[in-house]
XYZ file of C-alpha atoms in Angstrom:
295
model
C 134.067 142.656 122.035
C 136.837 140.521 123.604
C 136.737 138.244 120.561
C 137.321 141.070 118.106
C 140.169 142.394 120.253
C 142.024 139.066 120.131
C 145.156 138.648 118.072
C 144.098 135.101 117.169
C 140.499 133.975 116.854
C 139.049 130.526 116.271
C 135.540 130.796 114.830
C 133.446 127.636 114.954
C 130.417 127.816 112.643
C 127.631 125.484 111.644
C 125.524 125.699 108.470
C 124.577 129.204 107.368
C 126.132 130.475 110.602
C 129.349 130.726 108.602
C 128.126 134.068 107.178
C 129.137 136.231 110.181
C 132.425 134.325 110.380
C 133.160 135.266 106.768
C 132.480 138.908 107.630
C 135.039 138.622 110.414
C 137.562 137.126 107.992
C 137.160 140.214 105.786
C 137.630 142.498 108.793
C 140.720 140.620 109.959
C 142.252 140.554 106.463
C 143.328 144.187 106.663
C 145.030 143.704 110.060
C 147.886 141.676 111.514
C 145.422 139.409 113.322
C 144.418 135.883 112.336
C 141.026 134.255 112.089
C 140.859 130.470 111.818
C 137.537 128.991 110.733
C 136.090 125.597 111.612
C 132.894 125.134 109.602
C 130.606 122.133 110.035
C 127.955 121.864 107.312
C 125.703 119.149 105.863
C 124.425 121.163 102.882
C 126.598 120.275 99.860
C 125.259 123.155 97.764
C 126.048 125.654 100.502
C 129.639 124.435 100.848
C 130.160 124.478 97.070
C 128.654 127.982 96.770
C 130.918 129.495 99.416
C 134.022 127.762 98.076
C 133.362 129.172 94.601
C 132.397 132.692 95.656
C 134.128 133.566 98.934
C 137.722 134.522 99.679
C 138.564 132.782 102.950
C 141.863 134.651 103.271
C 145.348 133.176 103.591
C 146.493 134.018 107.130
C 144.282 131.519 108.942
C 143.085 127.971 108.485
C 139.696 127.243 106.935
C 138.661 123.744 107.960
C 135.412 122.524 106.426
C 133.776 119.388 107.816
C 131.086 118.142 105.448
C 128.515 116.013 107.274
C 125.966 115.577 104.465
C 124.889 112.131 103.322
C 122.879 112.965 100.199
C 125.871 113.234 97.848
C 129.569 113.910 97.613
C 130.901 117.436 97.221
C 131.786 118.695 93.738
C 135.022 120.574 94.308
C 137.164 122.826 92.169
C 140.770 121.810 91.565
C 142.400 125.026 92.744
C 141.395 125.263 96.390
C 143.671 127.568 98.410
C 146.373 125.652 100.315
C 145.043 126.738 103.719
C 141.548 125.345 103.000
C 141.066 121.733 104.079
C 137.915 119.695 103.515
C 137.018 116.631 105.540
C 134.162 114.156 105.576
C 132.461 113.849 108.975
C 132.403 115.782 112.219
C 135.569 117.221 113.751
C 137.213 116.281 117.005
C 137.028 119.867 118.208
C 139.533 119.504 121.019
C 142.151 118.011 118.699
C 141.378 120.445 115.878
C 141.562 123.578 118.033
C 144.710 122.341 119.757
C 146.247 121.669 116.337
C 145.504 125.215 115.157
C 146.969 126.792 118.294
C 150.059 124.570 118.354
C 150.771 125.021 114.638
C 150.608 128.805 114.803
C 152.103 129.283 118.280
C 155.183 127.220 117.398
C 155.469 128.624 113.875
C 155.687 125.073 112.524
C 152.276 125.150 110.874
C 151.679 128.691 109.660
C 148.893 128.663 107.053
C 150.527 131.325 104.880
C 153.549 129.050 104.422
C 151.485 126.355 102.730
C 152.341 126.999 99.099
C 149.469 126.821 96.647
C 149.461 123.974 94.123
C 152.748 122.550 95.402
C 152.537 119.553 93.112
C 150.529 120.856 90.154
C 152.926 123.777 89.588
C 155.955 121.457 89.658
C 157.424 120.532 86.232
C 156.080 117.261 84.811
C 159.464 115.503 84.950
C 159.828 116.281 88.649
C 156.197 115.345 89.351
C 156.750 111.993 87.659
C 159.681 111.260 89.982
C 157.621 112.150 93.044
C 154.795 109.884 91.863
C 157.195 106.997 91.203
C 158.779 107.471 94.626
C 155.295 107.332 96.117
C 154.627 104.099 94.208
C 157.799 102.571 95.674
C 156.623 103.523 99.169
C 153.447 101.512 98.554
C 154.649 98.608 96.379
C 157.876 96.631 96.266
C 159.895 96.474 93.056
C 158.878 92.812 92.745
C 155.185 93.765 92.909
C 155.589 96.461 90.263
C 157.469 94.017 88.071
C 154.784 91.325 88.497
C 152.127 93.847 87.457
C 154.206 94.784 84.404
C 154.641 91.110 83.446
C 150.851 90.710 83.390
C 150.442 93.963 81.452
C 153.054 92.789 78.935
C 151.200 89.519 78.379
C 147.947 91.424 77.881
C 149.502 93.768 75.306
C 151.377 91.063 73.398
C 148.641 90.962 70.717
C 149.061 87.302 69.786
C 152.841 87.266 70.213
C 153.898 84.716 72.806
C 155.750 86.685 75.513
C 158.932 85.330 77.091
C 158.174 83.916 80.541
C 158.742 86.378 83.391
C 159.916 89.225 81.191
C 158.319 92.560 80.395
C 158.005 94.318 77.059
C 157.744 97.929 75.973
C 153.938 97.989 75.942
C 153.813 96.477 79.408
C 156.181 99.129 80.751
C 154.075 101.876 79.145
C 150.984 100.384 80.793
C 152.628 100.470 84.231
C 153.863 104.025 83.756
C 150.430 105.118 82.582
C 148.888 103.583 85.690
C 151.385 105.195 88.077
C 151.698 108.622 86.443
C 148.094 109.184 85.378
C 147.751 112.588 83.628
C 151.522 113.178 83.652
C 152.164 110.068 81.575
C 151.680 111.855 78.242
C 154.105 114.585 79.305
C 157.014 112.229 79.988
C 156.462 109.585 77.273
C 159.694 110.552 75.487
C 161.675 110.102 78.681
C 160.101 106.671 79.253
C 161.002 105.618 75.707
C 164.568 106.942 75.930
C 165.203 105.187 79.247
C 163.715 101.940 77.932
C 166.058 102.077 74.953
C 169.068 102.712 77.232
C 168.270 99.553 79.175
C 167.240 97.403 76.198
C 170.730 97.087 74.695
C 169.846 93.899 72.777
C 166.986 95.626 70.997
C 164.517 92.777 71.601
C 162.159 95.066 73.585
C 162.292 92.663 76.555
C 163.484 93.325 80.111
C 164.040 91.036 83.079
C 163.709 92.106 86.709
C 167.234 93.554 86.906
C 166.689 95.548 83.715
C 163.324 96.764 85.000
C 164.872 97.958 88.262
C 167.619 99.744 86.312
C 164.940 101.400 84.137
C 163.053 102.523 87.236
C 166.225 104.032 88.717
C 166.825 105.948 85.475
C 163.301 107.373 85.762
C 164.134 108.543 89.306
C 167.597 109.895 88.509
C 168.107 113.582 89.205
C 169.855 115.417 86.394
C 171.666 118.094 88.409
C 172.145 119.706 91.820
C 169.514 122.355 91.132
C 166.882 119.723 90.401
C 167.897 117.812 93.522
C 167.385 120.956 95.612
C 164.028 121.631 93.949
C 162.902 118.056 94.625
C 163.834 118.444 98.283
C 161.884 121.700 98.542
C 158.774 120.182 96.955
C 158.966 117.142 99.247
C 159.247 119.424 102.286
C 156.196 121.420 101.220
C 154.188 118.258 100.592
C 155.229 116.951 104.003
C 154.193 120.242 105.646
C 150.789 120.046 103.979
C 150.353 116.410 105.031
C 151.251 117.173 108.644
C 148.685 119.994 108.769
C 146.038 117.783 107.179
C 146.678 115.020 109.718
C 146.311 117.445 112.633
C 142.754 118.258 111.620
C 141.446 114.995 110.144
C 138.174 113.573 111.419
C 139.269 109.983 112.095
C 139.023 109.187 115.772
C 142.152 108.060 117.574
C 141.894 105.314 120.152
C 143.091 105.930 123.688
C 145.775 103.280 123.273
C 147.214 105.218 120.301
C 147.702 108.411 122.299
C 150.852 109.319 124.137
C 150.761 109.660 127.926
C 150.844 113.433 127.506
C 147.858 113.373 125.133
C 145.864 111.102 127.462
C 146.261 113.804 130.101
C 144.756 116.387 127.767
C 148.027 117.805 126.462
C 147.304 117.248 122.744
C 150.183 118.577 120.551
C 151.840 119.836 123.764
C 149.125 122.467 123.960
C 149.370 123.173 127.688
C 152.562 125.153 127.323
C 150.604 127.572 125.123
C 147.784 127.985 127.635
C 147.301 129.946 130.825
C 144.944 128.292 133.279
C 144.997 124.535 133.857
C 144.555 123.578 130.224
C 141.377 125.607 129.699
C 140.993 127.600 126.496
C 142.651 130.746 127.772
C 145.787 131.040 125.695
C 147.266 134.493 125.578
C 145.936 136.573 122.662
C 143.572 133.759 121.604
C 139.798 133.635 121.755
C 136.997 131.490 120.438
C 133.694 132.416 118.830
C 130.713 130.205 117.971
C 128.452 131.152 115.051
C 125.153 129.291 114.670
C 122.995 126.962 116.735
C 121.847 127.358 120.314
C 124.001 124.898 122.234
C 127.604 125.545 123.312
C 130.316 123.784 121.324
C 132.457 123.059 124.388
C 131.643 123.046 128.066
């Protein structure tokens, strides 16, 4: 069929209709061709079963849009990096354009999304990334104010000095920001606290707290700096891909002039035929249901 002869195929499936699409993925896996799957399903058990038992391949995107309302999905922690799961129905035009643009430009190749980018990173480096993320959300003053309150809570009957933080308060903040990684970097937290707390009274003011935070973020050598940059780039790549396919609707006033004219992600330059889905070496297949996905 024309679909099977295509170098790139986008398979759109609904419900159990994903079964023939999975067969195609297996057939494509031994070739140089790509199959990208968009699967819309409201059955939580069905989604969980296929995620646990099916190899969706690594050369194409697998985008799962869960539309069920009965319960949330129970997901495993080690999903492949090219498998994305969303809540709600897809914007098919945006999603398909995102797949084509990402692969046609080479800027969003699914096989370049490294598995477990963050979880396979050493704990010390992960802690720095998490603290950098915290600083992108909160100001240093906000983090300090939280730590002041935590210090007062953990004073255990000892009257804390006004507007200062203590060791227990700092540990509480780090535990909150670092979550599971906290236990892995406790020694570093303690050592950096002691470097700042020259007086030995286990108290820090705002300037001391900021100095402590900078010590936590300090890169030890050039190699670590390079590794941090690589991890950040991979996380950014993953975020960009995720944002291309997310379900949230975008208002007309948020679109560029090009996008309002139907040129989402600059897709027209990858098409032949007035913006219709007729890109060279691309085809689309629908699995399941009786109505067409697109007119």
